[in-house]
Amino acid sequence: MKKILDFLGLIISLVIIGLIVIIIFNPAQLRDKLIASTLNSYLILQIDDYKIVPEEERVSFEEANFDHPLIPNKQEEALHNMGVDVVSLPSEITPEMSACFIEKLGEARTNEIVNGATPSAIDLLKAKDCL
């Protein structure tokens, strides 16, 4: 029994160390792929008829030639590169959504994002219920 618990402890430790390495060093762009996968999975659940843009169908950001009215170009390009279909994202923010963002992220961070700062993964997790 002790050997089984030791083995499970070793496996759990290796998984934690692996995640830390992926988050800090981003080998083979695994952190980016993990965030993109999580973000797309969430959007599939939240937006009707949302579909991930497959890698083989992705065009460069310049070729996509779409300007989302609410997302600054830098953020839009980052989302596009993660395979998010920017066209299918909401194009207006309701007062309820705005109040929710301020409540979850704070007014200062919300203003930074509105003015073009790229939201972090933690920002997305905190504000996911606002979308």
mmCIF file of N, CA and C in Angstrom:
data_model
loop_
_atom_site.group_PDB
_atom_site.id
_atom_site.type_symbol
_atom_site.label_atom_id
_atom_site.label_comp_id
_atom_site.label_asym_id
_atom_site.label_seq_id
_atom_site.Cartn_x
_atom_site.Cartn_y
_atom_site.Cartn_z
ATOM 1 N N MET A 1 0.824 -1.194 0.000
ATOM 2 C CA MET A 1 0.000 0.000 0.000
ATOM 3 C C MET A 1 0.869 1.260 0.000
ATOM 4 N N LYS A 2 1.959 1.216 0.796
ATOM 5 C CA LYS A 2 2.847 2.378 0.869
ATOM 6 C C LYS A 2 3.504 2.652 -0.484
ATOM 7 N N LYS A 3 3.849 1.578 -1.210
ATOM 8 C CA LYS A 3 4.478 1.755 -2.523
ATOM 9 C C LYS A 3 3.511 2.422 -3.502
ATOM 10 N N ILE A 4 2.244 2.079 -3.429
ATOM 11 C CA ILE A 4 1.244 2.678 -4.313
ATOM 12 C C ILE A 4 1.107 4.171 -4.004
ATOM 13 N N LEU A 5 1.038 4.517 -2.726
ATOM 14 C CA LEU A 5 0.929 5.931 -2.340
ATOM 15 C C LEU A 5 2.177 6.714 -2.734
ATOM 16 N N ASP A 6 3.351 6.091 -2.570
ATOM 17 C CA ASP A 6 4.595 6.743 -2.994
ATOM 18 C C ASP A 6 4.594 6.975 -4.508
ATOM 19 N N PHE A 7 4.143 5.969 -5.257
ATOM 20 C CA PHE A 7 4.090 6.089 -6.708
ATOM 21 C C PHE A 7 3.117 7.191 -7.137
ATOM 22 N N LEU A 8 1.930 7.237 -6.515
ATOM 23 C CA LEU A 8 0.963 8.292 -6.825
ATOM 24 C C LEU A 8 1.511 9.669 -6.471
ATOM 25 N N GLY A 9 2.193 9.773 -5.344
ATOM 26 C CA GLY A 9 2.818 11.042 -4.949
ATOM 27 C C GLY A 9 3.852 11.483 -5.966
ATOM 28 N N LEU A 10 4.631 10.537 -6.466
ATOM 29 C CA LEU A 10 5.643 10.844 -7.478
ATOM 30 C C LEU A 10 4.976 11.324 -8.767
ATOM 31 N N ILE A 11 3.932 10.648 -9.200
ATOM 32 C CA ILE A 11 3.225 11.035 -10.429
ATOM 33 C C ILE A 11 2.638 12.438 -10.286
ATOM 34 N N ILE A 12 1.983 12.705 -9.166
ATOM 35 C CA ILE A 12 1.385 14.024 -8.940
ATOM 36 C C ILE A 12 2.464 15.097 -8.910
ATOM 37 N N SER A 13 3.585 14.822 -8.272
ATOM 38 C CA SER A 13 4.697 15.785 -8.223
ATOM 39 C C SER A 13 5.242 16.070 -9.618
ATOM 40 N N LEU A 14 5.386 15.032 -10.428
ATOM 41 C CA LEU A 14 5.893 15.220 -11.791
ATOM 42 C C LEU A 14 4.918 16.036 -12.644
ATOM 43 N N VAL A 15 3.637 15.806 -12.473
ATOM 44 C CA VAL A 15 2.644 16.584 -13.218
ATOM 45 C C VAL A 15 2.711 18.050 -12.808
ATOM 46 N N ILE A 16 2.807 18.320 -11.525
ATOM 47 C CA ILE A 16 2.897 19.709 -11.041
ATOM 48 C C ILE A 16 4.161 20.378 -11.559
ATOM 49 N N ILE A 17 5.291 19.678 -11.492
ATOM 50 C CA ILE A 17 6.550 20.235 -11.993
ATOM 51 C C ILE A 17 6.444 20.486 -13.500
ATOM 52 N N GLY A 18 5.825 19.551 -14.232
ATOM 53 C CA GLY A 18 5.637 19.725 -15.669
ATOM 54 C C GLY A 18 4.805 20.953 -15.989
ATOM 55 N N LEU A 19 3.711 21.160 -15.257
ATOM 56 C CA LEU A 19 2.876 22.343 -15.479
ATOM 57 C C LEU A 19 3.636 23.633 -15.174
ATOM 58 N N ILE A 20 4.429 23.622 -14.121
ATOM 59 C CA ILE A 20 5.228 24.811 -13.776
ATOM 60 C C ILE A 20 6.215 25.122 -14.896
ATOM 61 N N VAL A 21 6.871 24.099 -15.416
ATOM 62 C CA VAL A 21 7.826 24.299 -16.528
ATOM 63 C C VAL A 21 7.104 24.854 -17.755
ATOM 64 N N ILE A 22 5.934 24.296 -18.062
ATOM 65 C CA ILE A 22 5.168 24.774 -19.226
ATOM 66 C C ILE A 22 4.761 26.228 -19.033
ATOM 67 N N ILE A 23 4.287 26.580 -17.850
ATOM 68 C CA ILE A 23 3.827 27.944 -17.598
ATOM 69 C C ILE A 23 4.979 28.942 -17.630
ATOM 70 N N ILE A 24 6.104 28.589 -17.057
ATOM 71 C CA ILE A 24 7.223 29.535 -16.966
ATOM 72 C C ILE A 24 8.014 29.619 -18.277
ATOM 73 N N PHE A 25 8.372 28.463 -18.851
ATOM 74 C CA PHE A 25 9.291 28.455 -19.987
ATOM 75 C C PHE A 25 8.604 28.321 -21.350
ATOM 76 N N ASN A 26 7.370 27.893 -21.411
ATOM 77 C CA ASN A 26 6.594 27.783 -22.644
ATOM 78 C C ASN A 26 7.316 26.973 -23.732
ATOM 79 N N PRO A 27 7.770 25.733 -23.403
ATOM 80 C CA PRO A 27 8.455 24.937 -24.426
ATOM 81 C C PRO A 27 7.482 24.524 -25.526
ATOM 82 N N ALA A 28 7.941 24.620 -26.767
ATOM 83 C CA ALA A 28 7.161 24.242 -27.952
ATOM 84 C C ALA A 28 5.795 24.927 -27.973
ATOM 85 N N GLN A 29 5.729 26.126 -27.407
ATOM 86 C CA GLN A 29 4.492 26.911 -27.380
ATOM 87 C C GLN A 29 3.343 26.164 -26.684
ATOM 88 N N LEU A 30 3.661 25.273 -25.736
ATOM 89 C CA LEU A 30 2.628 24.493 -25.050
ATOM 90 C C LEU A 30 1.718 25.364 -24.189
ATOM 91 N N ARG A 31 2.274 26.392 -23.546
ATOM 92 C CA ARG A 31 1.445 27.279 -22.722
ATOM 93 C C ARG A 31 0.412 27.980 -23.596
ATOM 94 N N ASP A 32 0.848 28.465 -24.748
ATOM 95 C CA ASP A 32 -0.068 29.147 -25.658
ATOM 96 C C ASP A 32 -1.156 28.200 -26.160
ATOM 97 N N LYS A 33 -0.770 26.964 -26.479
ATOM 98 C CA LYS A 33 -1.742 25.978 -26.948
ATOM 99 C C LYS A 33 -2.733 25.622 -25.840
ATOM 100 N N LEU A 34 -2.249 25.530 -24.606
ATOM 101 C CA LEU A 34 -3.112 25.215 -23.467
ATOM 102 C C LEU A 34 -4.113 26.341 -23.220
ATOM 103 N N ILE A 35 -3.653 27.574 -23.261
ATOM 104 C CA ILE A 35 -4.549 28.729 -23.070
ATOM 105 C C ILE A 35 -5.548 28.811 -24.215
ATOM 106 N N ALA A 36 -5.086 28.616 -25.444
ATOM 107 C CA ALA A 36 -5.986 28.669 -26.608
ATOM 108 C C ALA A 36 -7.051 27.586 -26.525
ATOM 109 N N SER A 37 -6.659 26.398 -26.140
ATOM 110 C CA SER A 37 -7.611 25.298 -26.019
ATOM 111 C C SER A 37 -8.652 25.585 -24.939
ATOM 112 N N THR A 38 -8.199 26.100 -23.808
ATOM 113 C CA THR A 38 -9.114 26.424 -22.715
ATOM 114 C C THR A 38 -10.069 27.542 -23.133
ATOM 115 N N LEU A 39 -9.539 28.572 -23.750
ATOM 116 C CA LEU A 39 -10.361 29.705 -24.178
ATOM 117 C C LEU A 39 -11.400 29.274 -25.212
ATOM 118 N N ASN A 40 -10.981 28.501 -26.206
ATOM 119 C CA ASN A 40 -11.915 28.035 -27.229
ATOM 120 C C ASN A 40 -12.974 27.105 -26.646
ATOM 121 N N SER A 41 -12.586 26.255 -25.708
ATOM 122 C CA SER A 41 -13.569 25.377 -25.058
ATOM 123 C C SER A 41 -14.618 26.190 -24.323
ATOM 124 N N TYR A 42 -14.177 27.227 -23.652
ATOM 125 C CA TYR A 42 -15.119 28.087 -22.931
ATOM 126 C C TYR A 42 -16.055 28.804 -23.909
ATOM 127 N N LEU A 43 -15.509 29.323 -24.992
ATOM 128 C CA LEU A 43 -16.333 30.045 -25.965
ATOM 129 C C LEU A 43 -17.349 29.128 -26.637
ATOM 130 N N ILE A 44 -16.986 27.876 -26.859
ATOM 131 C CA ILE A 44 -17.929 26.913 -27.437
ATOM 132 C C ILE A 44 -19.130 26.744 -26.519
ATOM 133 N N LEU A 45 -18.878 26.720 -25.207
ATOM 134 C CA LEU A 45 -19.967 26.556 -24.243
ATOM 135 C C LEU A 45 -20.829 27.804 -24.108
ATOM 136 N N GLN A 46 -20.248 28.983 -24.308
ATOM 137 C CA GLN A 46 -20.944 30.227 -24.029
ATOM 138 C C GLN A 46 -21.621 30.867 -25.228
ATOM 139 N N ILE A 47 -21.108 30.652 -26.423
ATOM 140 C CA ILE A 47 -21.627 31.333 -27.606
ATOM 141 C C ILE A 47 -22.272 30.303 -28.530
ATOM 142 N N ASP A 48 -23.532 30.544 -28.861
ATOM 143 C CA ASP A 48 -24.236 29.650 -29.783
ATOM 144 C C ASP A 48 -23.560 29.670 -31.150
ATOM 145 N N ASP A 49 -23.448 28.528 -31.762
ATOM 146 C CA ASP A 49 -22.880 28.360 -33.105
ATOM 147 C C ASP A 49 -21.421 28.800 -33.212
ATOM 148 N N TYR A 50 -20.697 28.818 -32.088
ATOM 149 C CA TYR A 50 -19.278 29.169 -32.130
ATOM 150 C C TYR A 50 -18.482 27.956 -32.598
ATOM 151 N N LYS A 51 -17.524 28.189 -33.494
ATOM 152 C CA LYS A 51 -16.672 27.114 -33.977
ATOM 153 C C LYS A 51 -15.224 27.577 -33.944
ATOM 154 N N ILE A 52 -14.352 26.663 -33.594
ATOM 155 C CA ILE A 52 -12.920 26.943 -33.601
ATOM 156 C C ILE A 52 -12.451 26.974 -35.056
ATOM 157 N N VAL A 53 -11.564 27.891 -35.355
ATOM 158 C CA VAL A 53 -10.983 27.945 -36.696
ATOM 159 C C VAL A 53 -9.831 26.937 -36.718
ATOM 160 N N PRO A 54 -9.951 25.859 -37.513
ATOM 161 C CA PRO A 54 -8.879 24.852 -37.559
ATOM 162 C C PRO A 54 -7.573 25.467 -38.066
ATOM 163 N N GLU A 55 -6.456 24.915 -37.595
ATOM 164 C CA GLU A 55 -5.143 25.471 -37.965
ATOM 165 C C GLU A 55 -4.932 25.509 -39.467
ATOM 166 N N GLU A 56 -5.393 24.487 -40.168
ATOM 167 C CA GLU A 56 -5.171 24.458 -41.614
ATOM 168 C C GLU A 56 -6.006 25.489 -42.356
ATOM 169 N N GLU A 57 -7.062 26.015 -41.715
ATOM 170 C CA GLU A 57 -7.911 27.033 -42.345
ATOM 171 C C GLU A 57 -7.569 28.453 -41.903
ATOM 172 N N ARG A 58 -6.657 28.586 -40.953
ATOM 173 C CA ARG A 58 -6.308 29.921 -40.466
ATOM 174 C C ARG A 58 -5.497 30.670 -41.507
ATOM 175 N N VAL A 59 -5.863 31.919 -41.666
ATOM 176 C CA VAL A 59 -5.092 32.814 -42.523
ATOM 177 C C VAL A 59 -4.378 33.799 -41.611
ATOM 178 N N SER A 60 -3.431 34.520 -42.157
ATOM 179 C CA SER A 60 -2.733 35.505 -41.333
ATOM 180 C C SER A 60 -3.717 36.587 -40.893
ATOM 181 N N PHE A 61 -3.344 37.281 -39.861
ATOM 182 C CA PHE A 61 -4.220 38.316 -39.315
ATOM 183 C C PHE A 61 -4.513 39.388 -40.363
ATOM 184 N N GLU A 62 -3.514 39.729 -41.158
ATOM 185 C CA GLU A 62 -3.701 40.753 -42.190
ATOM 186 C C GLU A 62 -4.680 40.283 -43.259
ATOM 187 N N GLU A 63 -4.618 39.001 -43.615
ATOM 188 C CA GLU A 63 -5.518 38.451 -44.635
ATOM 189 C C GLU A 63 -6.957 38.333 -44.128
ATOM 190 N N ALA A 64 -7.124 38.151 -42.816
ATOM 191 C CA ALA A 64 -8.472 38.017 -42.257
ATOM 192 C C ALA A 64 -9.263 39.297 -42.476
ATOM 193 N N ASN A 65 -8.596 40.432 -42.391
ATOM 194 C CA ASN A 65 -9.189 41.726 -42.720
ATOM 195 C C ASN A 65 -10.536 41.965 -42.033
ATOM 196 N N PHE A 66 -10.584 41.723 -40.728
ATOM 197 C CA PHE A 66 -11.789 42.018 -39.952
ATOM 198 C C PHE A 66 -11.380 42.890 -38.782
ATOM 199 N N ASP A 67 -12.141 43.933 -38.529
ATOM 200 C CA ASP A 67 -11.840 44.830 -37.418
ATOM 201 C C ASP A 67 -13.015 44.798 -36.445
ATOM 202 N N HIS A 68 -12.817 44.072 -35.344
ATOM 203 C CA HIS A 68 -13.870 43.971 -34.328
ATOM 204 C C HIS A 68 -14.032 45.337 -33.663
ATOM 205 N N PRO A 69 -15.272 45.806 -33.500
ATOM 206 C CA PRO A 69 -15.474 47.158 -32.965
ATOM 207 C C PRO A 69 -15.062 47.343 -31.501
ATOM 208 N N LEU A 70 -14.976 46.273 -30.733
ATOM 209 C CA LEU A 70 -14.666 46.402 -29.303
ATOM 210 C C LEU A 70 -13.260 45.977 -28.923
ATOM 211 N N ILE A 71 -12.567 45.320 -29.819
ATOM 212 C CA ILE A 71 -11.268 44.739 -29.470
ATOM 213 C C ILE A 71 -10.162 45.490 -30.197
ATOM 214 N N PRO A 72 -9.186 46.028 -29.446
ATOM 215 C CA PRO A 72 -8.042 46.676 -30.101
ATOM 216 C C PRO A 72 -7.293 45.679 -30.991
ATOM 217 N N ASN A 73 -6.640 46.182 -32.009
ATOM 218 C CA ASN A 73 -5.979 45.319 -32.997
ATOM 219 C C ASN A 73 -4.990 44.345 -32.373
ATOM 220 N N LYS A 74 -4.230 44.781 -31.375
ATOM 221 C CA LYS A 74 -3.243 43.906 -30.744
ATOM 222 C C LYS A 74 -3.937 42.718 -30.072
ATOM 223 N N GLN A 75 -5.037 42.990 -29.356
ATOM 224 C CA GLN A 75 -5.791 41.920 -28.707
ATOM 225 C C GLN A 75 -6.467 41.031 -29.751
ATOM 226 N N GLU A 76 -6.996 41.657 -30.783
ATOM 227 C CA GLU A 76 -7.667 40.898 -31.837
ATOM 228 C C GLU A 76 -6.685 39.957 -32.534
ATOM 229 N N GLU A 77 -5.482 40.441 -32.776
ATOM 230 C CA GLU A 77 -4.469 39.599 -33.412
ATOM 231 C C GLU A 77 -4.085 38.432 -32.507
ATOM 232 N N ALA A 78 -3.942 38.681 -31.197
ATOM 233 C CA ALA A 78 -3.609 37.607 -30.256
ATOM 234 C C ALA A 78 -4.707 36.544 -30.241
ATOM 235 N N LEU A 79 -5.962 36.974 -30.202
ATOM 236 C CA LEU A 79 -7.080 36.027 -30.229
ATOM 237 C C LEU A 79 -7.115 35.261 -31.546
ATOM 238 N N HIS A 80 -6.909 35.965 -32.642
ATOM 239 C CA HIS A 80 -6.903 35.337 -33.966
ATOM 240 C C HIS A 80 -5.822 34.265 -34.038
ATOM 241 N N ASN A 81 -4.639 34.555 -33.506
ATOM 242 C CA ASN A 81 -3.536 33.601 -33.537
ATOM 243 C C ASN A 81 -3.803 32.382 -32.665
ATOM 244 N N MET A 82 -4.698 32.504 -31.689
ATOM 245 C CA MET A 82 -5.076 31.371 -30.845
ATOM 246 C C MET A 82 -6.185 30.541 -31.474
ATOM 247 N N GLY A 83 -6.677 30.969 -32.635
ATOM 248 C CA GLY A 83 -7.719 30.220 -33.310
ATOM 249 C C GLY A 83 -9.121 30.643 -32.934
ATOM 250 N N VAL A 84 -9.252 31.778 -32.239
ATOM 251 C CA VAL A 84 -10.569 32.274 -31.868
ATOM 252 C C VAL A 84 -11.205 32.936 -33.082
ATOM 253 N N ASP A 85 -12.455 32.595 -33.334
ATOM 254 C CA ASP A 85 -13.204 33.213 -34.427
ATOM 255 C C ASP A 85 -13.708 34.560 -33.928
ATOM 256 N N VAL A 86 -12.945 35.604 -34.163
ATOM 257 C CA VAL A 86 -13.229 36.938 -33.635
ATOM 258 C C VAL A 86 -14.554 37.477 -34.176
ATOM 259 N N VAL A 87 -14.928 37.063 -35.364
ATOM 260 C CA VAL A 87 -16.170 37.532 -35.979
ATOM 261 C C VAL A 87 -17.379 37.133 -35.136
ATOM 262 N N SER A 88 -17.318 35.983 -34.483
ATOM 263 C CA SER A 88 -18.476 35.494 -33.735
ATOM 264 C C SER A 88 -18.541 36.007 -32.294
ATOM 265 N N LEU A 89 -17.576 36.817 -31.878
ATOM 266 C CA LEU A 89 -17.612 37.377 -30.529
ATOM 267 C C LEU A 89 -18.628 38.518 -30.453
ATOM 268 N N PRO A 90 -19.208 38.753 -29.278
ATOM 269 C CA PRO A 90 -20.180 39.848 -29.147
ATOM 270 C C PRO A 90 -19.567 41.176 -29.591
ATOM 271 N N SER A 91 -20.371 41.989 -30.263
ATOM 272 C CA SER A 91 -19.857 43.254 -30.783
ATOM 273 C C SER A 91 -20.330 44.457 -29.974
ATOM 274 N N GLU A 92 -21.005 44.211 -28.873
ATOM 275 C CA GLU A 92 -21.380 45.321 -27.996
ATOM 276 C C GLU A 92 -21.335 44.855 -26.543
ATOM 277 N N ILE A 93 -21.033 45.777 -25.660
ATOM 278 C CA ILE A 93 -20.971 45.492 -24.234
ATOM 279 C C ILE A 93 -22.178 46.135 -23.574
ATOM 280 N N THR A 94 -22.932 45.310 -22.879
ATOM 281 C CA THR A 94 -24.109 45.824 -22.186
ATOM 282 C C THR A 94 -23.671 46.482 -20.876
ATOM 283 N N PRO A 95 -24.500 47.351 -20.299
ATOM 284 C CA PRO A 95 -24.159 47.941 -19.003
ATOM 285 C C PRO A 95 -23.955 46.886 -17.911
ATOM 286 N N GLU A 96 -24.705 45.772 -17.997
ATOM 287 C CA GLU A 96 -24.537 44.700 -17.013
ATOM 288 C C GLU A 96 -23.157 44.055 -17.140
ATOM 289 N N MET A 97 -22.718 43.853 -18.380
ATOM 290 C CA MET A 97 -21.390 43.276 -18.596
ATOM 291 C C MET A 97 -20.315 44.207 -18.067
ATOM 292 N N SER A 98 -20.453 45.484 -18.329
ATOM 293 C CA SER A 98 -19.481 46.469 -17.867
ATOM 294 C C SER A 98 -19.391 46.483 -16.344
ATOM 295 N N ALA A 99 -20.529 46.484 -15.685
ATOM 296 C CA ALA A 99 -20.548 46.478 -14.216
ATOM 297 C C ALA A 99 -19.919 45.204 -13.674
ATOM 298 N N CYS A 100 -20.164 44.095 -14.342
ATOM 299 C CA CYS A 100 -19.587 42.821 -13.918
ATOM 300 C C CYS A 100 -18.059 42.842 -14.038
ATOM 301 N N PHE A 101 -17.551 43.365 -15.150
ATOM 302 C CA PHE A 101 -16.096 43.458 -15.329
ATOM 303 C C PHE A 101 -15.472 44.317 -14.234
ATOM 304 N N ILE A 102 -16.088 45.440 -13.933
ATOM 305 C CA ILE A 102 -15.549 46.314 -12.890
ATOM 306 C C ILE A 102 -15.577 45.607 -11.546
ATOM 307 N N GLU A 103 -16.633 44.875 -11.280
ATOM 308 C CA GLU A 103 -16.739 44.151 -10.019
ATOM 309 C C GLU A 103 -15.681 43.053 -9.907
ATOM 310 N N LYS A 104 -15.464 42.308 -10.990
ATOM 311 C CA LYS A 104 -14.541 41.165 -10.962
ATOM 312 C C LYS A 104 -13.073 41.577 -11.049
ATOM 313 N N LEU A 105 -12.771 42.577 -11.908
ATOM 314 C CA LEU A 105 -11.377 42.944 -12.166
ATOM 315 C C LEU A 105 -10.938 44.220 -11.468
ATOM 316 N N GLY A 106 -11.889 45.021 -11.033
ATOM 317 C CA GLY A 106 -11.551 46.325 -10.471
ATOM 318 C C GLY A 106 -11.577 47.372 -11.568
ATOM 319 N N GLU A 107 -11.857 48.583 -11.183
ATOM 320 C CA GLU A 107 -12.009 49.648 -12.174
ATOM 321 C C GLU A 107 -10.699 49.956 -12.890
ATOM 322 N N ALA A 108 -9.582 49.937 -12.151
ATOM 323 C CA ALA A 108 -8.296 50.276 -12.769
ATOM 324 C C ALA A 108 -7.919 49.260 -13.847
ATOM 325 N N ARG A 109 -8.026 47.959 -13.547
ATOM 326 C CA ARG A 109 -7.659 46.924 -14.520
ATOM 327 C C ARG A 109 -8.627 46.921 -15.700
ATOM 328 N N THR A 110 -9.914 47.136 -15.435
ATOM 329 C CA THR A 110 -10.891 47.202 -16.518
ATOM 330 C C THR A 110 -10.550 48.334 -17.471
ATOM 331 N N ASN A 111 -10.181 49.501 -16.931
ATOM 332 C CA ASN A 111 -9.807 50.640 -17.773
ATOM 333 C C ASN A 111 -8.551 50.342 -18.586
ATOM 334 N N GLU A 112 -7.578 49.624 -17.977
ATOM 335 C CA GLU A 112 -6.371 49.251 -18.715
ATOM 336 C C GLU A 112 -6.723 48.379 -19.924
ATOM 337 N N ILE A 113 -7.611 47.412 -19.718
ATOM 338 C CA ILE A 113 -8.002 46.512 -20.800
ATOM 339 C C ILE A 113 -8.777 47.271 -21.870
ATOM 340 N N VAL A 114 -9.673 48.159 -21.443
ATOM 341 C CA VAL A 114 -10.438 48.968 -22.403
ATOM 342 C C VAL A 114 -9.501 49.823 -23.244
ATOM 343 N N ASN A 115 -8.409 50.296 -22.636
ATOM 344 C CA ASN A 115 -7.465 51.154 -23.351
ATOM 345 C C ASN A 115 -6.417 50.376 -24.142
ATOM 346 N N GLY A 116 -6.556 49.028 -24.207
ATOM 347 C CA GLY A 116 -5.678 48.268 -25.090
ATOM 348 C C GLY A 116 -4.755 47.266 -24.447
ATOM 349 N N ALA A 117 -4.711 47.173 -23.109
ATOM 350 C CA ALA A 117 -3.853 46.181 -22.469
ATOM 351 C C ALA A 117 -4.390 44.783 -22.782
ATOM 352 N N THR A 118 -3.491 43.830 -22.920
ATOM 353 C CA THR A 118 -3.901 42.471 -23.208
ATOM 354 C C THR A 118 -4.324 41.787 -21.915
ATOM 355 N N PRO A 119 -5.530 41.226 -21.878
ATOM 356 C CA PRO A 119 -5.972 40.532 -20.667
ATOM 357 C C PRO A 119 -5.129 39.288 -20.414
ATOM 358 N N SER A 120 -4.789 39.059 -19.166
ATOM 359 C CA SER A 120 -4.022 37.865 -18.815
ATOM 360 C C SER A 120 -4.971 36.688 -18.658
ATOM 361 N N ALA A 121 -4.394 35.512 -18.497
ATOM 362 C CA ALA A 121 -5.216 34.317 -18.280
ATOM 363 C C ALA A 121 -6.016 34.454 -16.985
ATOM 364 N N ILE A 122 -5.428 35.080 -15.983
ATOM 365 C CA ILE A 122 -6.130 35.277 -14.708
ATOM 366 C C ILE A 122 -7.295 36.240 -14.892
ATOM 367 N N ASP A 123 -7.102 37.298 -15.697
ATOM 368 C CA ASP A 123 -8.205 38.225 -15.993
ATOM 369 C C ASP A 123 -9.359 37.479 -16.651
ATOM 370 N N LEU A 124 -9.032 36.611 -17.590
ATOM 371 C CA LEU A 124 -10.071 35.849 -18.290
ATOM 372 C C LEU A 124 -10.816 34.923 -17.337
ATOM 373 N N LEU A 125 -10.073 34.292 -16.431
ATOM 374 C CA LEU A 125 -10.730 33.408 -15.467
ATOM 375 C C LEU A 125 -11.634 34.175 -14.507
ATOM 376 N N LYS A 126 -11.159 35.329 -14.070
ATOM 377 C CA LYS A 126 -11.968 36.137 -13.143
ATOM 378 C C LYS A 126 -13.239 36.658 -13.796
ATOM 379 N N ALA A 127 -13.146 37.063 -15.064
ATOM 380 C CA ALA A 127 -14.257 37.735 -15.731
ATOM 381 C C ALA A 127 -15.054 36.821 -16.656
ATOM 382 N N LYS A 128 -14.807 35.531 -16.616
ATOM 383 C CA LYS A 128 -15.486 34.626 -17.553
ATOM 384 C C LYS A 128 -16.997 34.655 -17.405
ATOM 385 N N ASP A 129 -17.495 34.861 -16.201
ATOM 386 C CA ASP A 129 -18.941 34.879 -15.991
ATOM 387 C C ASP A 129 -19.597 36.155 -16.530
ATOM 388 N N CYS A 130 -18.802 37.144 -16.856
ATOM 389 C CA CYS A 130 -19.348 38.417 -17.343
ATOM 390 C C CYS A 130 -19.740 38.366 -18.818
ATOM 391 N N LEU A 131 -19.199 37.404 -19.540
ATOM 392 C CA LEU A 131 -19.428 37.375 -20.992
ATOM 393 C C LEU A 131 -20.786 36.818 -21.317
#
